[in-house]
CSV table of C-alpha atoms and ligand atoms in Angstrom, one decimal:
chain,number,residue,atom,x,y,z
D,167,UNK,CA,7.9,10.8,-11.3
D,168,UNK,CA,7.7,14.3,-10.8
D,169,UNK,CA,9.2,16.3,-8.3
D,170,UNK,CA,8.7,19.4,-7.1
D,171,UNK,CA,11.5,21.1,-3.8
D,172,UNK,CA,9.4,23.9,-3.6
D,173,UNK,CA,6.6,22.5,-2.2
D,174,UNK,CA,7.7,19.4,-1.3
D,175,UNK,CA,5.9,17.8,-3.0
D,176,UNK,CA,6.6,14.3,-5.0
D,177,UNK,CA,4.3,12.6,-8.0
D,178,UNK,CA,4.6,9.2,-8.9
D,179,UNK,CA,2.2,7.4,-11.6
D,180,UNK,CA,0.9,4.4,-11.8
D,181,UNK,CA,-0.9,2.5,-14.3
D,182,UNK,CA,-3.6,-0.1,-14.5
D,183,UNK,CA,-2.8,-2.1,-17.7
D,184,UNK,CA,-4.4,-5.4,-19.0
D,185,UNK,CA,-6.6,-6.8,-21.8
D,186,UNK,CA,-10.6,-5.8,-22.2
D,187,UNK,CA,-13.2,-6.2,-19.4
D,188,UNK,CA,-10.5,-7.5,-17.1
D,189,UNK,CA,-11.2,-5.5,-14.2
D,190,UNK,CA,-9.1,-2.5,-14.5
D,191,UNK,CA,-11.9,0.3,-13.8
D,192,UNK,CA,-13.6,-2.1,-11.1
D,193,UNK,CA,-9.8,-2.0,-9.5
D,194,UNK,CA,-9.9,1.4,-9.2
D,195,UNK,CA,-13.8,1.9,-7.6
D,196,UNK,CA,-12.4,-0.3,-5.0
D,197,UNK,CA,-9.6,1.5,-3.9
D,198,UNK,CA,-11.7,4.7,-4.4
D,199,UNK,CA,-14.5,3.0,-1.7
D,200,UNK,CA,-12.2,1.8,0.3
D,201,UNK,CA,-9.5,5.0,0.8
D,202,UNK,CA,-10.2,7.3,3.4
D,203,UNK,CA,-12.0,10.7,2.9
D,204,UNK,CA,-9.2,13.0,2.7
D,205,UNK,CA,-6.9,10.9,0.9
D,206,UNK,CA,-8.8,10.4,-2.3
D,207,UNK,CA,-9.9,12.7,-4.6
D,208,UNK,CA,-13.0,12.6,-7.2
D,209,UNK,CA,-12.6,9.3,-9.3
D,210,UNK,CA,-12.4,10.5,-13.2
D,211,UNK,CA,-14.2,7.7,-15.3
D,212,UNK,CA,-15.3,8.1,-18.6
D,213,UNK,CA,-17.0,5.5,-20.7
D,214,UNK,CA,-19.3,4.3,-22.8
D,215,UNK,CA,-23.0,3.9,-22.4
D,216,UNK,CA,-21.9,-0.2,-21.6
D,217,UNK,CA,-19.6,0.9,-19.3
D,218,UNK,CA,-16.2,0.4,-21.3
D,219,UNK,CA,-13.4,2.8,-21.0
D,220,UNK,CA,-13.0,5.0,-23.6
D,221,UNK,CA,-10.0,7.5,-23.2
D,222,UNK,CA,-9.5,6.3,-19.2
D,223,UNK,CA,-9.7,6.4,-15.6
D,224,UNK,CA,-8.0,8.3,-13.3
D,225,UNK,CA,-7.9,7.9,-9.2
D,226,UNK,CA,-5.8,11.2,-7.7
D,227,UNK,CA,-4.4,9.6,-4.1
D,228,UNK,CA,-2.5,12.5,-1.4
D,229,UNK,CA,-0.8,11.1,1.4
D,230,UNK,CA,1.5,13.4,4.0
D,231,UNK,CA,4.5,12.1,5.5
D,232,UNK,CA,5.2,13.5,8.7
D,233,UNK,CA,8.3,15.4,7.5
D,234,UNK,CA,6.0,17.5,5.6
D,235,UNK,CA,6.1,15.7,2.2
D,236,UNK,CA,3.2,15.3,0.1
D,237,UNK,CA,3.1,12.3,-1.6
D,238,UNK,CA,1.1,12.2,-4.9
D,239,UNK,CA,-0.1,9.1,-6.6
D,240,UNK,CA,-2.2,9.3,-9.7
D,241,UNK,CA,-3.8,6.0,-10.3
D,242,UNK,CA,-4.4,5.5,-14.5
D,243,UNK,CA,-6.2,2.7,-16.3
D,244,UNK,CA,-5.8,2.3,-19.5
D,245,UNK,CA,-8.8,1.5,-22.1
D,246,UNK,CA,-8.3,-2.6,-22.9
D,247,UNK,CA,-10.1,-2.5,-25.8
D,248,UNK,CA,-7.8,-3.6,-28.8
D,249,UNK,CA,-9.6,-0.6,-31.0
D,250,UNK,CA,-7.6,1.8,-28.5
D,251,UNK,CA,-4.0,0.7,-28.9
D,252,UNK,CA,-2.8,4.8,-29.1
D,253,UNK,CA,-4.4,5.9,-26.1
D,254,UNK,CA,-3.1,2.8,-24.4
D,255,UNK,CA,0.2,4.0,-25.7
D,256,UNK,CA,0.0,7.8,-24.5
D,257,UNK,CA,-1.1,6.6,-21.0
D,258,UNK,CA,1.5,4.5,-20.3
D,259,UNK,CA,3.9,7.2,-21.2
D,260,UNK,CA,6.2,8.2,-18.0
D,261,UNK,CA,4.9,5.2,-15.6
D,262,UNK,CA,6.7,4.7,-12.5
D,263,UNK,CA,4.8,1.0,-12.2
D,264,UNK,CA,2.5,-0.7,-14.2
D,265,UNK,CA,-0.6,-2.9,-12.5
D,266,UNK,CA,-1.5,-5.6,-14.8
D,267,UNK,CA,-5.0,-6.9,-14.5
D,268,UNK,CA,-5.1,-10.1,-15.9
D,269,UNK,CA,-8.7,-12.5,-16.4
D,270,UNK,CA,-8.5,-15.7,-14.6
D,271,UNK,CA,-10.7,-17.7,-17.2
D,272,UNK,CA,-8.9,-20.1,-18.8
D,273,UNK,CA,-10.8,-18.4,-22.2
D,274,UNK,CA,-9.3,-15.3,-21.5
D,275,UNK,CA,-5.7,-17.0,-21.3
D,276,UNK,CA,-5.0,-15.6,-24.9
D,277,UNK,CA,-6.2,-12.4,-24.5
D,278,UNK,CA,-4.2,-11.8,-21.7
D,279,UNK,CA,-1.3,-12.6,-23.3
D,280,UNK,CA,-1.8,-10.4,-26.3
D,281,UNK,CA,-2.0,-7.6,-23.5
D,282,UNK,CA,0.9,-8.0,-21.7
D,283,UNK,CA,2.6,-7.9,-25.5
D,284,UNK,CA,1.1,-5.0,-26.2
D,285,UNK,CA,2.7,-3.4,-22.9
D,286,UNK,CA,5.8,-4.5,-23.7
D,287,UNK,CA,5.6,-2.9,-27.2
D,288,UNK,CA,3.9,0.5,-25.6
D,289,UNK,CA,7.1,0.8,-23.2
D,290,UNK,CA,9.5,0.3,-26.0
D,291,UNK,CA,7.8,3.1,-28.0
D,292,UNK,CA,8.8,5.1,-25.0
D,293,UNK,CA,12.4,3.7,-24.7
D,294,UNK,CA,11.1,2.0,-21.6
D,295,UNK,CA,11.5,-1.9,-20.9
D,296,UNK,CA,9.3,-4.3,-19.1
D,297,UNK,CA,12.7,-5.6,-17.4
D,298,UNK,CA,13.2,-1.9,-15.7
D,299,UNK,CA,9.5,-1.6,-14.7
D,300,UNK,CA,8.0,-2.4,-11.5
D,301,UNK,CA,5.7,-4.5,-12.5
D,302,UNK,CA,2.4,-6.8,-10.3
D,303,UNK,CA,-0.1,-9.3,-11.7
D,304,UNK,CA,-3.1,-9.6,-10.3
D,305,UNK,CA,-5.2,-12.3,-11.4
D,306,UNK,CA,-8.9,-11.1,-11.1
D,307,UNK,CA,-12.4,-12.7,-11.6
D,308,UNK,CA,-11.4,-15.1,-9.5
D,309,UNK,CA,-15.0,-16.1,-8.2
D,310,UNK,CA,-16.0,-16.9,-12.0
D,311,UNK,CA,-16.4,-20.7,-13.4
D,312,UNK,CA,-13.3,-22.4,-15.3
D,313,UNK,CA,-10.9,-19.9,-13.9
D,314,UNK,CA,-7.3,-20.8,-14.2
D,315,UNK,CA,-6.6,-23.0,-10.9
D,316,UNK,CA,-4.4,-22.0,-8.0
D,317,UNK,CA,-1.6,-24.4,-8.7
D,318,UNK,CA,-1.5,-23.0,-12.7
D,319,UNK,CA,-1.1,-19.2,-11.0
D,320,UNK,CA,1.1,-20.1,-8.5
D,321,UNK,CA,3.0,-22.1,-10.9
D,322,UNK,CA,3.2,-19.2,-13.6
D,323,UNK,CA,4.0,-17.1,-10.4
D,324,UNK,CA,6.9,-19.0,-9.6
D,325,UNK,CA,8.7,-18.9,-13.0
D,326,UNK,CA,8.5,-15.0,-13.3
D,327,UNK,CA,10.1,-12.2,-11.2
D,328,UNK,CA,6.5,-10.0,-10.8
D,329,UNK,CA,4.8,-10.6,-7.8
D,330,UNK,CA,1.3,-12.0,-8.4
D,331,UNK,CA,-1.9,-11.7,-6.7
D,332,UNK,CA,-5.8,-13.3,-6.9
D,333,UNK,CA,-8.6,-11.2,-7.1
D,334,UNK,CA,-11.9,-10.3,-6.8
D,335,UNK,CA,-12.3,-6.8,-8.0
D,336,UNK,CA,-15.8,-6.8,-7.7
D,337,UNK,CA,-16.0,-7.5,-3.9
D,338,UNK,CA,-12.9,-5.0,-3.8
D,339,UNK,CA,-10.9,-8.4,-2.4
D,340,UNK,CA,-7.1,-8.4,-3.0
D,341,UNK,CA,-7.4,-5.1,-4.7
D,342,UNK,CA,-5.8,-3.1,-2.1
D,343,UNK,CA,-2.8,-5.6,-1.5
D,344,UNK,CA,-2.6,-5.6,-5.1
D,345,UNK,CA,-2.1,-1.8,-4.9
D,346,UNK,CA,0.0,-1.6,-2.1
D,347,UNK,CA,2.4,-4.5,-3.5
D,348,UNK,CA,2.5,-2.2,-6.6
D,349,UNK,CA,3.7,0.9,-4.6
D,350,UNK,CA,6.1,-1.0,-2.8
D,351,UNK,CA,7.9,-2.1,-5.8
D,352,UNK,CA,7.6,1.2,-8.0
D,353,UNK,CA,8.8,3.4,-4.5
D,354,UNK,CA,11.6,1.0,-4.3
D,355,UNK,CA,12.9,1.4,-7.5
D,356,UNK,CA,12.2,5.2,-7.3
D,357,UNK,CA,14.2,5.0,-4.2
D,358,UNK,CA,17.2,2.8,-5.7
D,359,UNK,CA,17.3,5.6,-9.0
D,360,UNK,CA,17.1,8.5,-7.2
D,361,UNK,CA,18.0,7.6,-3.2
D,362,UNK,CA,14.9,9.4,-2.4
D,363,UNK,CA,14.6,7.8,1.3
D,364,UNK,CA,18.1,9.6,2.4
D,365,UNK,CA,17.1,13.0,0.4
D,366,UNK,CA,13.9,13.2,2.4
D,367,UNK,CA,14.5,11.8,5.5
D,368,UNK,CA,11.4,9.1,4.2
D,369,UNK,CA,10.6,6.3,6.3
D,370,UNK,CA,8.9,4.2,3.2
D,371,UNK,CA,8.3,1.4,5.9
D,372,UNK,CA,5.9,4.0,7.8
D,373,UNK,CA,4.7,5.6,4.9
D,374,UNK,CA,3.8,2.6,3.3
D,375,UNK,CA,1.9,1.5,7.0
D,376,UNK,CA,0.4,4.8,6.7
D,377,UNK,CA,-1.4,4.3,3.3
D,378,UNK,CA,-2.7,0.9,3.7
D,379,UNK,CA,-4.5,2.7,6.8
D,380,UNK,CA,-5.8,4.7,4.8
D,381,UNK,CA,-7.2,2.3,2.7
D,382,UNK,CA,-8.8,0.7,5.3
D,383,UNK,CA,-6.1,-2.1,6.1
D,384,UNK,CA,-5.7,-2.9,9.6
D,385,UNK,CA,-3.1,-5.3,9.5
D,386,UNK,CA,1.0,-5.0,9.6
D,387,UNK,CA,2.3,-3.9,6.5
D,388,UNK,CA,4.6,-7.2,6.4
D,389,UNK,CA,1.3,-9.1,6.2
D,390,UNK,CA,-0.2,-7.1,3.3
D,391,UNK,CA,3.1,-7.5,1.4
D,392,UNK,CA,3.0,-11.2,2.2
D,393,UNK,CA,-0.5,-11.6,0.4
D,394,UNK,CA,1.5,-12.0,-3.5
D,395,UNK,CA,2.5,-15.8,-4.7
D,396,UNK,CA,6.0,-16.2,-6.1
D,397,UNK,CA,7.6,-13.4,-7.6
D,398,UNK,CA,9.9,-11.0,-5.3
D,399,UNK,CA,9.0,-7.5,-3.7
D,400,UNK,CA,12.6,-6.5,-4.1
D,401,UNK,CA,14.4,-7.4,-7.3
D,402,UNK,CA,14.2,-4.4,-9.0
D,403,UNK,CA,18.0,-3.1,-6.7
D,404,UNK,CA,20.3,-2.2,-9.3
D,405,UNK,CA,22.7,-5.2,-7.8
D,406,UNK,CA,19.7,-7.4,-8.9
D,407,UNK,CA,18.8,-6.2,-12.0
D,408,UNK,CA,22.4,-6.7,-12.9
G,690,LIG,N1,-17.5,-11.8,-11.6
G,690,LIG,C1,-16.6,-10.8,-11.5
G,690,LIG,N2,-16.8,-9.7,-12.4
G,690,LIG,C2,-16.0,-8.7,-12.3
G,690,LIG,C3,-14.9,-8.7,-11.4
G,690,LIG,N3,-14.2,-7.6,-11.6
G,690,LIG,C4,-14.8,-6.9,-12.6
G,690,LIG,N4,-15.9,-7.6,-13.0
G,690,LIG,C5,-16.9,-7.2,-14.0
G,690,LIG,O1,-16.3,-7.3,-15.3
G,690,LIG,C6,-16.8,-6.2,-16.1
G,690,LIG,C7,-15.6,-5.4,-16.7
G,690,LIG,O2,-15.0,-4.7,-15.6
G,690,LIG,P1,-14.2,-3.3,-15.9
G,690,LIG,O3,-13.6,-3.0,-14.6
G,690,LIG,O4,-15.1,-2.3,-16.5
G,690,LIG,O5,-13.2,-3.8,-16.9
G,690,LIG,P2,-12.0,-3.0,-17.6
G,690,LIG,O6,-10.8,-3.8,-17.5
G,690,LIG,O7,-12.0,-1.6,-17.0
G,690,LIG,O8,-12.5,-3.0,-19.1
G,690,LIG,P3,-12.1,-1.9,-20.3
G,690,LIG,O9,-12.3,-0.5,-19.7
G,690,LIG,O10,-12.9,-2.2,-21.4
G,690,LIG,O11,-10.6,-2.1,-20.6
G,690,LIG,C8,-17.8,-5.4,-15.3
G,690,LIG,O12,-19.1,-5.9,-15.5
G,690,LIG,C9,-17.3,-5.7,-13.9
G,690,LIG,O13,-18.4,-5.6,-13.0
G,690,LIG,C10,-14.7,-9.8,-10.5
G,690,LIG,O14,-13.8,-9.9,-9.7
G,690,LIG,N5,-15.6,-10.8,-10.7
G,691,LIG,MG1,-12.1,0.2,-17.9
């Protein structure tokens, strides 16, 4: 996070992790579609000619509170290719929360595991645990034959403390509740580290309202939070962290 009094201005990074061809990139042409013009910028992608991330993406996202704060969120994904372990490493470098994208096949189950060791490892390097990181899963690809079924998710979901959601990138579904579930978590840890709702007169409830808008949501933001299976939207208080 990154904070700048002068211009009131607040920057918080978040990060699209998760194993090759997962969905990461297809995540963030979603949100970029569906985000209001105003509140997006230009969507940075670069890749190879078949469409695999190379260094990564990057989705710049503004929102104004009415207090007069601007509230910066700059979206990252990280390349999932295994060949691409150090860039994975440098972009995960100051996170506030991490999105990991995992592959619902049941042939992917390895690869996704392998992934969410590698994140762990990447945070250590930066004195960093998974434990002290907000952290989603979303479960993508979920319109693809032999996924994982609902009951396996749901019961993974229930033994962890991540929130977890289903996907379908592709058709942009569960990709903003995903994302919003993600800011949720990383602005309430932000908020329990560094009391940010009291030192800016924040209303997270109505900011948080305000951006799913702005990405296209009509409904209450209680619904939208209410779209992960098991895991908790609030366990990252200090009290619970213990
Ligand atoms: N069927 C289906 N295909 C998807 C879905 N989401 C993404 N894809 C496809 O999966 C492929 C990989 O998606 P990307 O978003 O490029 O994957 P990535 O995680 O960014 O991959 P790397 O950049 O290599 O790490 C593309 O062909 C996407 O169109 C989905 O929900 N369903
Ligand atoms: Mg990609």
């Amino acid at each position: 996070m990154q904070l700048d009094f002068v211009n009131r201005e607040l920057t918080i990074k978040l990060v699209y992790y998760g194993p090759a061809l997962s969905g990461k990139t297809t995540n963030l042409q979603a949100l970029h579609k569906a985000a209001a013009p105003g509140a997006s910028g230009r969507l940075m992608t670069l890749e190879t000619r078949d469409d695999r991330t190379l260094f990564f993406d990057l989705l710049p996202l503004t929102f104004k509170t009415q207090k007069g704060l601007a509230v910066r969120l700059k979206v990252f994904t990280v390349p999932g290719q295994v060949i691409h372990a150090s860039t994975r490493r440098l972009v995960v470098q100051g996170a506030d929360g991490i999105a990991f994208i995992a592959d619902s096949r049941v042939s992917e189950t390895q690869h996704n595991a392998e992934s969410f060791m590698d994140l762990k490892a990447n945070l250590k390097e930066h004195g960093l645990s998974l434990r002290q990181m907000p952290v989603i899963i979303q479960f993508n690809k979920r319109d693809m034959p032999e996924v994982r079924s609902d009951d396996d998710i749901a019961q993974l979901a229930s033994q962890g403390r991540e929130p977890v959601y289903m996907a379908v990138a592709m058709r942009g579904l569960g990709v903003v509740e995903s994302f919003i579930g993600l800011l949720h978590l990383t602005w309430s840890a932000l908020d329990a580290e560094h009391d940010l709702n009291k030192k800016f007169s924040f209303d997270s409830e109505a900011f948080m309202g305000q951006v799913a808008e702005k990405l296209g949501q009509n409904r209450r933001l209680a619904e939208i939070l209410r779209a992960s299976v098991g895991g908790a939207l609030d366990v990252l208080r200090p009290e619970a962290i213990g």
